[in-house]
mmCIF file of C-alpha atoms in Angstrom:
data_model
loop_
_atom_site.group_PDB
_atom_site.id
_atom_site.type_symbol
_atom_site.label_atom_id
_atom_site.label_comp_id
_atom_site.label_asym_id
_atom_site.label_seq_id
_atom_site.Cartn_x
_atom_site.Cartn_y
_atom_site.Cartn_z
ATOM 1 C CA UNK M 58 -9.460 11.383 0.783
ATOM 2 C CA UNK M 59 -9.287 7.641 0.014
ATOM 3 C CA UNK M 60 -6.601 5.226 -0.325
ATOM 4 C CA UNK M 61 -6.077 1.892 -1.309
ATOM 5 C CA UNK M 62 -3.312 -0.331 -1.644
ATOM 6 C CA UNK M 63 -2.878 -2.567 -4.991
ATOM 7 C CA UNK M 64 0.632 -3.932 -6.164
ATOM 8 C CA UNK M 65 2.552 -2.743 -3.203
ATOM 9 C CA UNK M 66 1.803 1.009 -4.036
ATOM 10 C CA UNK M 67 -0.905 2.965 -1.738
ATOM 11 C CA UNK M 68 -3.327 4.974 -4.005
ATOM 12 C CA UNK M 69 -4.362 7.968 -2.851
ATOM 13 C CA UNK M 70 -7.598 9.877 -4.402
ATOM 14 C CA UNK M 71 -9.895 13.100 -4.194
ATOM 15 C CA UNK M 72 -9.620 15.747 -1.382
ATOM 16 C CA UNK M 73 -6.340 15.373 1.018
ATOM 17 C CA UNK M 74 -7.122 18.573 3.042
ATOM 18 C CA UNK M 75 -8.049 19.323 6.794
ATOM 19 C CA UNK M 76 -11.813 19.214 5.970
ATOM 20 C CA UNK M 77 -11.751 16.484 4.007
ATOM 21 C CA UNK M 78 -9.534 13.805 6.446
ATOM 22 C CA UNK M 79 -11.541 12.513 9.768
ATOM 23 C CA UNK M 80 -9.578 10.458 12.452
ATOM 24 C CA UNK M 81 -10.933 7.122 10.943
ATOM 25 C CA UNK M 82 -9.148 8.051 7.561
ATOM 26 C CA UNK M 83 -5.701 9.059 9.232
ATOM 27 C CA UNK M 84 -5.775 5.643 11.575
ATOM 28 C CA UNK M 85 -6.040 3.745 8.029
ATOM 29 C CA UNK M 86 -3.364 6.026 6.332
ATOM 30 C CA UNK M 87 -1.259 5.048 9.340
ATOM 31 C CA UNK M 88 -1.641 1.438 9.157
ATOM 32 C CA UNK M 89 -1.289 1.391 5.266
ATOM 33 C CA UNK M 90 2.049 3.127 5.283
ATOM 34 C CA UNK M 91 3.339 1.135 8.196
ATOM 35 C CA UNK M 92 2.646 -2.515 6.390
ATOM 36 C CA UNK M 93 6.327 -3.763 4.869
ATOM 37 C CA UNK M 94 4.139 -4.618 1.656
ATOM 38 C CA UNK M 95 3.981 -0.816 0.971
ATOM 39 C CA UNK M 96 7.059 0.504 -1.183
ATOM 40 C CA UNK M 97 5.396 3.553 -3.084
ATOM 41 C CA UNK M 98 2.579 6.180 -2.445
ATOM 42 C CA UNK M 99 0.813 7.402 -5.471
ATOM 43 C CA UNK M 100 -1.028 11.149 -5.780
ATOM 44 C CA UNK M 101 -2.421 11.206 -9.270
ATOM 45 C CA UNK M 102 -5.751 11.105 -7.993
ATOM 46 C CA UNK M 103 -5.695 13.359 -5.405
ATOM 47 C CA UNK M 104 -7.892 16.683 -6.597
ATOM 48 C CA UNK M 105 -7.008 18.831 -3.395
ATOM 49 C CA UNK M 106 -3.941 18.796 -1.546
ATOM 50 C CA UNK M 107 -3.042 21.238 1.553
ATOM 51 C CA UNK M 108 -0.620 21.035 4.307
ATOM 52 C CA UNK M 109 -2.419 17.718 5.593
ATOM 53 C CA UNK M 110 -0.241 16.395 2.563
ATOM 54 C CA UNK M 111 2.703 17.090 4.269
ATOM 55 C CA UNK M 112 1.737 16.133 7.629
ATOM 56 C CA UNK M 113 0.312 12.647 6.282
ATOM 57 C CA UNK M 114 3.679 12.654 4.424
ATOM 58 C CA UNK M 115 5.865 13.003 8.069
ATOM 59 C CA UNK M 116 2.905 10.611 9.597
ATOM 60 C CA UNK M 117 4.185 7.561 6.404
ATOM 61 C CA UNK M 118 7.637 8.200 7.401
ATOM 62 C CA UNK M 119 7.452 7.391 10.747
ATOM 63 C CA UNK M 120 5.612 4.841 10.094
ATOM 64 C CA UNK M 121 8.126 3.351 8.347
ATOM 65 C CA UNK M 122 11.040 3.431 10.075
ATOM 66 C CA UNK M 123 14.022 3.643 8.058
ATOM 67 C CA UNK M 124 12.359 1.804 5.695
ATOM 68 C CA UNK M 125 12.364 3.549 1.987
ATOM 69 C CA UNK M 126 9.281 5.046 0.534
ATOM 70 C CA UNK M 127 8.778 6.182 -3.021
ATOM 71 C CA UNK M 128 6.581 9.173 -3.864
ATOM 72 C CA UNK M 129 4.739 9.866 -7.344
ATOM 73 C CA UNK M 130 3.174 12.077 -8.657
ATOM 74 C CA UNK M 131 2.757 14.877 -5.799
ATOM 75 C CA UNK M 132 0.343 17.533 -6.786
ATOM 76 C CA UNK M 133 2.322 21.180 -7.234
ATOM 77 C CA UNK M 134 0.825 22.396 -4.170
ATOM 78 C CA UNK M 135 2.419 19.994 -2.146
ATOM 79 C CA UNK M 136 6.267 20.586 -3.676
ATOM 80 C CA UNK M 137 5.555 24.320 -2.770
ATOM 81 C CA UNK M 138 4.579 23.823 0.523
ATOM 82 C CA UNK M 139 7.416 21.592 1.214
ATOM 83 C CA UNK M 140 9.937 24.115 -0.530
ATOM 84 C CA UNK M 141 8.135 26.717 2.127
ATOM 85 C CA UNK M 142 8.676 24.572 4.934
ATOM 86 C CA UNK M 143 12.366 23.788 4.135
ATOM 87 C CA UNK M 144 11.631 20.120 3.747
ATOM 88 C CA UNK M 145 11.479 19.271 0.041
ATOM 89 C CA UNK M 146 14.300 16.667 0.751
ATOM 90 C CA UNK M 147 12.263 14.190 2.765
ATOM 91 C CA UNK M 148 9.559 13.956 -0.162
ATOM 92 C CA UNK M 149 12.129 14.281 -3.121
ATOM 93 C CA UNK M 150 10.515 12.073 -5.646
#
């Protein structure tokens, strides 16, 4: 998983899965999400996503506290998993 901050948006790319996420990438993710400059997270560059994506989204929401966060270009697999776990309202775009 790769992440890059540009213009108040955190852009994700690559594989967002349990196999691809290591401790360093997770720490970076939490730091990026906690920044007051981040207003949105864009998933357009993600090539594969599993339930790890939901865990990252929940971590982002925790890091933000009560601040709002916009999700952009969520992969269909993430939407389906959110429905399965009945948390789709947490991640509505």
